[in-house]
Coordinates of C-alpha atoms in Angstrom, one line a residue:
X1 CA -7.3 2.4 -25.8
X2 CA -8.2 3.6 -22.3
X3 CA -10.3 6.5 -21.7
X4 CA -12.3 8.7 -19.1
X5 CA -15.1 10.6 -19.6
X6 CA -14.9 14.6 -18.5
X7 CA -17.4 14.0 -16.1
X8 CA -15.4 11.2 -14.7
X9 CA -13.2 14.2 -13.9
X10 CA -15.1 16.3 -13.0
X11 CA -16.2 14.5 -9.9
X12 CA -12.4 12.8 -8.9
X13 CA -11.7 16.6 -8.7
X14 CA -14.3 18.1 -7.4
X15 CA -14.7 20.7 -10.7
X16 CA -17.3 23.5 -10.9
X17 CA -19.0 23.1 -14.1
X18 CA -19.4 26.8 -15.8
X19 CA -20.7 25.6 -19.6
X20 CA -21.0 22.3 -21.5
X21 CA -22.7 20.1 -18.9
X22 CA -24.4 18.5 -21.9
X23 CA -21.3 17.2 -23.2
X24 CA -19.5 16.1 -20.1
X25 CA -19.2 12.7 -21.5
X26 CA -16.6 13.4 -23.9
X27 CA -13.7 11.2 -23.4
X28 CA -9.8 11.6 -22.5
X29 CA -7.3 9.4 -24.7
X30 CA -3.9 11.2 -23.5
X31 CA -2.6 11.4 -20.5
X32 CA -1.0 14.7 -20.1
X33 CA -2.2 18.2 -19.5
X34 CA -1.7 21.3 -21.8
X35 CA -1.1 25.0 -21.3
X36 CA -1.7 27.0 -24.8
X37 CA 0.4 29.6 -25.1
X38 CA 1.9 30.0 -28.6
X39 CA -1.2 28.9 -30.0
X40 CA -2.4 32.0 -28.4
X41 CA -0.1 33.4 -31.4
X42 CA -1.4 31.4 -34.1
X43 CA 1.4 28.4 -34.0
X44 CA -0.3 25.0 -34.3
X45 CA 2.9 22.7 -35.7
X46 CA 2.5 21.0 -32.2
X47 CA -0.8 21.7 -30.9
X48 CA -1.8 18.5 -28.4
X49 CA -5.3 18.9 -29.0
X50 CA -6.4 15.8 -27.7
X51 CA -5.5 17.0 -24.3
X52 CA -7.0 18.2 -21.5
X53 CA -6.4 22.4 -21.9
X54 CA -5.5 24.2 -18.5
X55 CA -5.8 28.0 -18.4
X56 CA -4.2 29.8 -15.6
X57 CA -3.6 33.7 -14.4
X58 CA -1.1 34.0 -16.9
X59 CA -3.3 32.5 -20.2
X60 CA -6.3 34.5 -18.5
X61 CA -4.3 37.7 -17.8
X62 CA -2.9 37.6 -21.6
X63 CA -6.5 37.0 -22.8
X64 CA -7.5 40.2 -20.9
X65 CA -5.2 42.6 -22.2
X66 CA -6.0 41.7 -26.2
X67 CA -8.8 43.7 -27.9
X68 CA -12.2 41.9 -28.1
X69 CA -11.3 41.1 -31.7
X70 CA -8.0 40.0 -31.0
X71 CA -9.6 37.8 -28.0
X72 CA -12.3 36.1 -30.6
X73 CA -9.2 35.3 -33.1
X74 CA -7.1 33.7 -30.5
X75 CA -10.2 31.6 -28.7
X76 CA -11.7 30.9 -31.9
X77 CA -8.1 29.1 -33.1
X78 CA -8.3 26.8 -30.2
X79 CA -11.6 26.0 -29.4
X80 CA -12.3 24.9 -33.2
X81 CA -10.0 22.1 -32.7
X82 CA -12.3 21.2 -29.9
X83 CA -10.2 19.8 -27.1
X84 CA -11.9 17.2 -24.6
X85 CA -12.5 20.4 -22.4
X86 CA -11.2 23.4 -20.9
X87 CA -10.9 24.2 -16.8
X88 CA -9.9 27.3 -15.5
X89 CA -7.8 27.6 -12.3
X90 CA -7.3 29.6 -9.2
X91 CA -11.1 30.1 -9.3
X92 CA -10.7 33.2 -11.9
X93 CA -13.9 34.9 -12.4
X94 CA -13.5 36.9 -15.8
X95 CA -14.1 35.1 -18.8
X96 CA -17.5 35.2 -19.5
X97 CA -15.8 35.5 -23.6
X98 CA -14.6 32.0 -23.2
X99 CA -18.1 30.5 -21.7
X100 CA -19.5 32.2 -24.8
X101 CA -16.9 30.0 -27.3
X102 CA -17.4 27.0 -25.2
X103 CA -21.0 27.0 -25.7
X104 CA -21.3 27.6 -29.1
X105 CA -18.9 24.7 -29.8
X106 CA -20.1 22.0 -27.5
X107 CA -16.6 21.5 -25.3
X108 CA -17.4 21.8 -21.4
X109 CA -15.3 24.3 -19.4
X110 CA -14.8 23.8 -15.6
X111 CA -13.1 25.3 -13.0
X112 CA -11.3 24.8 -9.6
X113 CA -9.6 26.9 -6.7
X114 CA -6.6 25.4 -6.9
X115 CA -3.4 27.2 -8.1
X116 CA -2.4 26.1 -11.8
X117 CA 0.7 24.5 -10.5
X118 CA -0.7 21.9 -7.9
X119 CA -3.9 21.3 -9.5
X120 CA -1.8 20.3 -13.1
X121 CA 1.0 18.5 -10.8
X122 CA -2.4 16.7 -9.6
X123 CA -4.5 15.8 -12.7
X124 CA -1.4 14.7 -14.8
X125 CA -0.6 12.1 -11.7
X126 CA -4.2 11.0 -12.0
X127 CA -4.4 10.8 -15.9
X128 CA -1.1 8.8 -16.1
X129 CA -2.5 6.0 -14.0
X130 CA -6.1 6.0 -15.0
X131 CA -5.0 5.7 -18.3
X132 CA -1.8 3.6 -18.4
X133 CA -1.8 0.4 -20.2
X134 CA -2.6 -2.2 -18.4
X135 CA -3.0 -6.0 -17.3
X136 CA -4.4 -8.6 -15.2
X137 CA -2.6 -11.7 -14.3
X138 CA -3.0 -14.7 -11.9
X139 CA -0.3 -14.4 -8.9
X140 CA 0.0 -12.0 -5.7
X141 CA 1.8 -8.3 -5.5
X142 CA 3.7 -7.6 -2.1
X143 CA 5.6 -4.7 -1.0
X144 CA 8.6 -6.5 1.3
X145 CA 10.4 -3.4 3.0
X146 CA 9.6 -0.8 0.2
X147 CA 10.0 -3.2 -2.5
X148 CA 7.7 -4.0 -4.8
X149 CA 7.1 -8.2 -5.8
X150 CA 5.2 -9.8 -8.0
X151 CA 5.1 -13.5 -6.8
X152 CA 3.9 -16.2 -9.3
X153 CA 3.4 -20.1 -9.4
X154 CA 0.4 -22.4 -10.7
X155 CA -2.4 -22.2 -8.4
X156 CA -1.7 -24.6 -5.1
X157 CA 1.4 -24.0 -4.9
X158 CA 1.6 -21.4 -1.7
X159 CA 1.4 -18.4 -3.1
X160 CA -1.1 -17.1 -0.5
X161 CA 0.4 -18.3 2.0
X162 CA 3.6 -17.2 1.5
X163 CA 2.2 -13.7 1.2
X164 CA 0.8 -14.7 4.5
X165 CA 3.7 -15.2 6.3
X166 CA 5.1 -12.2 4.9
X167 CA 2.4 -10.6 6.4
X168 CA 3.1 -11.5 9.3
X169 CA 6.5 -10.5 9.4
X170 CA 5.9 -6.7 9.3
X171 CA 5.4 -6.6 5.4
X172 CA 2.4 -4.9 3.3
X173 CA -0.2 -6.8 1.2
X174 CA -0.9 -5.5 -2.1
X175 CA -3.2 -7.9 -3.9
X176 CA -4.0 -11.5 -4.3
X177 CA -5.3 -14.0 -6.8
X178 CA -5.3 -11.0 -9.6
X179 CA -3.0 -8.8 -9.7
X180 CA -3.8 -5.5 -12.2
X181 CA -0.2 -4.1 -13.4
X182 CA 0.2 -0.8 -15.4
X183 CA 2.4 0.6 -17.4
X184 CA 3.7 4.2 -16.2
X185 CA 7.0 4.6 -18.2
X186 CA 9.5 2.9 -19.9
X187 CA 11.1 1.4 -17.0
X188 CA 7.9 1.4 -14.4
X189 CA 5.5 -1.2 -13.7
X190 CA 2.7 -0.2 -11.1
X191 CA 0.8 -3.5 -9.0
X192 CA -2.5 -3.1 -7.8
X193 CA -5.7 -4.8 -7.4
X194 CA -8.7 -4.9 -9.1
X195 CA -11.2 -3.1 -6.0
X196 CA -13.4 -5.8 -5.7
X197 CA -10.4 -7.9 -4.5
X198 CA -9.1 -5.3 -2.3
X199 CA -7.4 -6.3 1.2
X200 CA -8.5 -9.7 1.0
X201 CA -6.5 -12.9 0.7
X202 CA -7.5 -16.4 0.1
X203 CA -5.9 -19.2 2.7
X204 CA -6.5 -22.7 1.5
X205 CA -8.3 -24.7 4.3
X206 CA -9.0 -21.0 5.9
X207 CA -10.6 -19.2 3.6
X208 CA -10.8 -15.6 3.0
X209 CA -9.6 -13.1 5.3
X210 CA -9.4 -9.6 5.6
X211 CA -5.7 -8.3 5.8
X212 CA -6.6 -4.9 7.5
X213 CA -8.9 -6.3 9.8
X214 CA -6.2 -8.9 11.0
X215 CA -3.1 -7.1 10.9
X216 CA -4.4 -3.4 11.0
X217 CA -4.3 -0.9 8.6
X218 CA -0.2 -0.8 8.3
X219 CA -0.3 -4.6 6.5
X220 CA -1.9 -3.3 3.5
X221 CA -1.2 -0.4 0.4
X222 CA -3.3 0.2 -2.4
X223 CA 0.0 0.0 -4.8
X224 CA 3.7 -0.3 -5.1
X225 CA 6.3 -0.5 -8.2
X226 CA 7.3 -3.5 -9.1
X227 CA 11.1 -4.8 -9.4
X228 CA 11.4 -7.8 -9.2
X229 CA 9.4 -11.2 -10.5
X230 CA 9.7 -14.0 -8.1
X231 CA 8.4 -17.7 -9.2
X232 CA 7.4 -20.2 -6.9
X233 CA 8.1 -23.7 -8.5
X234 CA 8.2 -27.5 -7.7
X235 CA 11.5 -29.3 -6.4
X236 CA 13.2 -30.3 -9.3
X237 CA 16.2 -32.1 -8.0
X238 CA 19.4 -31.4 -8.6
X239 CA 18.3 -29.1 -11.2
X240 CA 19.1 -25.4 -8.6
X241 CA 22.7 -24.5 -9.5
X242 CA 24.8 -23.1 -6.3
X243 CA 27.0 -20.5 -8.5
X244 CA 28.3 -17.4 -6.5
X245 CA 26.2 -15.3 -8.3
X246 CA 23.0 -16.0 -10.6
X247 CA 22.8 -15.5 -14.0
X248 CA 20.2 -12.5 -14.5
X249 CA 17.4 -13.3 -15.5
X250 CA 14.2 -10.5 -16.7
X251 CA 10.5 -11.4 -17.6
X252 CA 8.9 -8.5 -19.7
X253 CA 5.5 -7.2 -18.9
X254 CA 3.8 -4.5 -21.0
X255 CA 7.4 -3.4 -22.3
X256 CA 8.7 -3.3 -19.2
X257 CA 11.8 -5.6 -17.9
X258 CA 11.3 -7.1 -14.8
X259 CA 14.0 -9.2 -12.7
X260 CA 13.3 -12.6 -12.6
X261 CA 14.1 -15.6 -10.3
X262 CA 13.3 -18.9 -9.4
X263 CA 12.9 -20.4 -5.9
X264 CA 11.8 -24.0 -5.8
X265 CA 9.5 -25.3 -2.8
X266 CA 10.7 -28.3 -0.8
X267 CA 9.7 -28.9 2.9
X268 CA 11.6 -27.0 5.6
X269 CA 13.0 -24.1 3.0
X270 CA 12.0 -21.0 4.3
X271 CA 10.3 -19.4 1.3
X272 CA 9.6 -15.9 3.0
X273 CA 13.3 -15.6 4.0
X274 CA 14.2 -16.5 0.6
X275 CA 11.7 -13.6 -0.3
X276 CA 13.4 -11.3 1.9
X277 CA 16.7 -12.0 0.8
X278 CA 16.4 -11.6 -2.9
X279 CA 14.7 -8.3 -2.1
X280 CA 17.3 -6.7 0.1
X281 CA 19.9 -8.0 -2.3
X282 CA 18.2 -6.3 -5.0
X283 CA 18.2 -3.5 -3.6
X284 CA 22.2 -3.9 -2.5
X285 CA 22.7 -4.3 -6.0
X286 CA 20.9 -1.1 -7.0
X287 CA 23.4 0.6 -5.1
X288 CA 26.5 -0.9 -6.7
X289 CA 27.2 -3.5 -3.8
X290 CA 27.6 -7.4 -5.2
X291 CA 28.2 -9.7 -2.6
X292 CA 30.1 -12.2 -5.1
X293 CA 32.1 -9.0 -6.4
X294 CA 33.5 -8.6 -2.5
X295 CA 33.8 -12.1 -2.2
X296 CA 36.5 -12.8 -4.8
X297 CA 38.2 -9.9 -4.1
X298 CA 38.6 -11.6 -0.4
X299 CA 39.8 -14.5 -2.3
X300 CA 42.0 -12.5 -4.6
X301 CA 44.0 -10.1 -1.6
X302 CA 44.4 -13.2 0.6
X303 CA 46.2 -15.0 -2.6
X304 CA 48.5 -12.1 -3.0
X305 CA 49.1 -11.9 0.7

């Protein structure tokens, strides 16, 4: 399981520690924030208490307006499940009561000037992709006009330099050699890189060269979805069928279904424009257009004519 350390967060965010630095390297495991508000109550059916707890104006104001006695009761019921850590927003100033719980149990509190809704829209974004399953695997992640691909082939085969020319065609590099994907949600798969790999790609009889420094800063992203798996493959002969339409085909990563397809290398195919047409037909297709579908209606009208 993937985790963070509170301190990790604290500095990604910029957080004012008010209590707890001691114990700032308690770790994260979920990925989602939490507001308490009918534990405040005393209902703990579904406490997340694994998550990170967020108190805004309106948990502060509420706290404020209970008896001290009442105040204790309704801190004491949270803090002695002992949540990775508390952080106050909107840079509220009065709650020198919950310092006092937060240092008597051990659990850091932070705080932050931003509003509750932008800084949780902000640290649930973060948290989903710092801790998202995730893999490594040998190929190279391009983003051919706003479309995320994941191109694959044993090593030789051109990978790299298909990327390359891709490149060069107004395209943006993602990552080369190893590509890290993570899982976001059911249905999305994230490609990256692994930072030390970052905006360089490896030419055979070149060498390494850096993307951004070539093509300027426009050839490169840090990340992009992926939809679609492309495999480069040897020549096989007669083996490519020449069907109106091909048979779908999907590659699973992490849980997630991918598109799949083939192309096979012989001299003189143009690879990249193979590249750029199975992404713009993906993308047709995603929008209920099937070139095969408007074909054999052609066919079909002009028989009834």
């Amino acid at each position: 399981m993937k985790t963070i350390t509170v301190q990790r967060l604290a500095e990604v965010f910029k957080l004012e520690v008010l209590t707890g630095a001691g114990y700032m390297d308690r770790e994260i495991t979920r990925p989602r924030t939490h507001r308490p508000g009918l534990e405040f109550v005393g209902y703990f059916d579904f406490f997340p208490m694994k998550r990170v707890q967020i108190l805004g104006r309106k948990e502060i104001t509420y706290l404020l307006t209970r008896t001290v006695e009442e105040r204790k009761l309704h801190i004491g019921n949270i803090v002695k499940y002992h949540p990775p850590c508390f952080i106050v927003t909107s840079g509220q100033q009065e709650i020198p009561f919950l310092t006092l719980f937060c240092e008597q149990e051990g659990i850091p509190l932070l705080r932050t000037s931003e509003t509750t809704t932008d800084f949780i829209a902000k640290l649930d974004g973060y948290l989903v992709k710092a801790l998202a399953p995730e893999v490594s695997i040998h190929g190279v992640c391009i983003n051919v006009s706003g479309i995320g691909i994941l191109l694959r082939g044993k090593s030789g085969i051109g990978k790299s330099e298909t990327a390359h020319t891709l490149i060069r065609r107004g395209h943006r590099f993602v990552a080369d050699d190893i590509v890290v994907l993570k899982r976001l949600g059911p249905a999305t798969l994230l490609g990256s890189h692994n930072e030390t790999t970052r905006e360089f790609l490896a030419l055979r009889s070149v060498g390494l060269i850096n993307v951004v420094r070539q093509y300027g800063r426009r050839a490169f992203q840090d990340e992009t979805r992926i939809v679609l798996d492309i495999e480069l493959t040897p020549w096989k002969g007669d083996s490519l069928n020449n069907e109106l339409e091909v048979v779908p085909q999907f590659i699973d990563y992490l849980g997630v279904q991918i598109p799949h397809i083939e192309i096979q290398l012989q001299p003189g195919r143009d690879v990249a424009g193979l590249i750029e047409a199975a992404a713009n037909n993906w993308y047709l297709k995603q929008l209920g257009y099937s070139a095969a579908e408007e074909f054999m209606k052609r066919i079909e009208d002009e028989m009834r004519s």
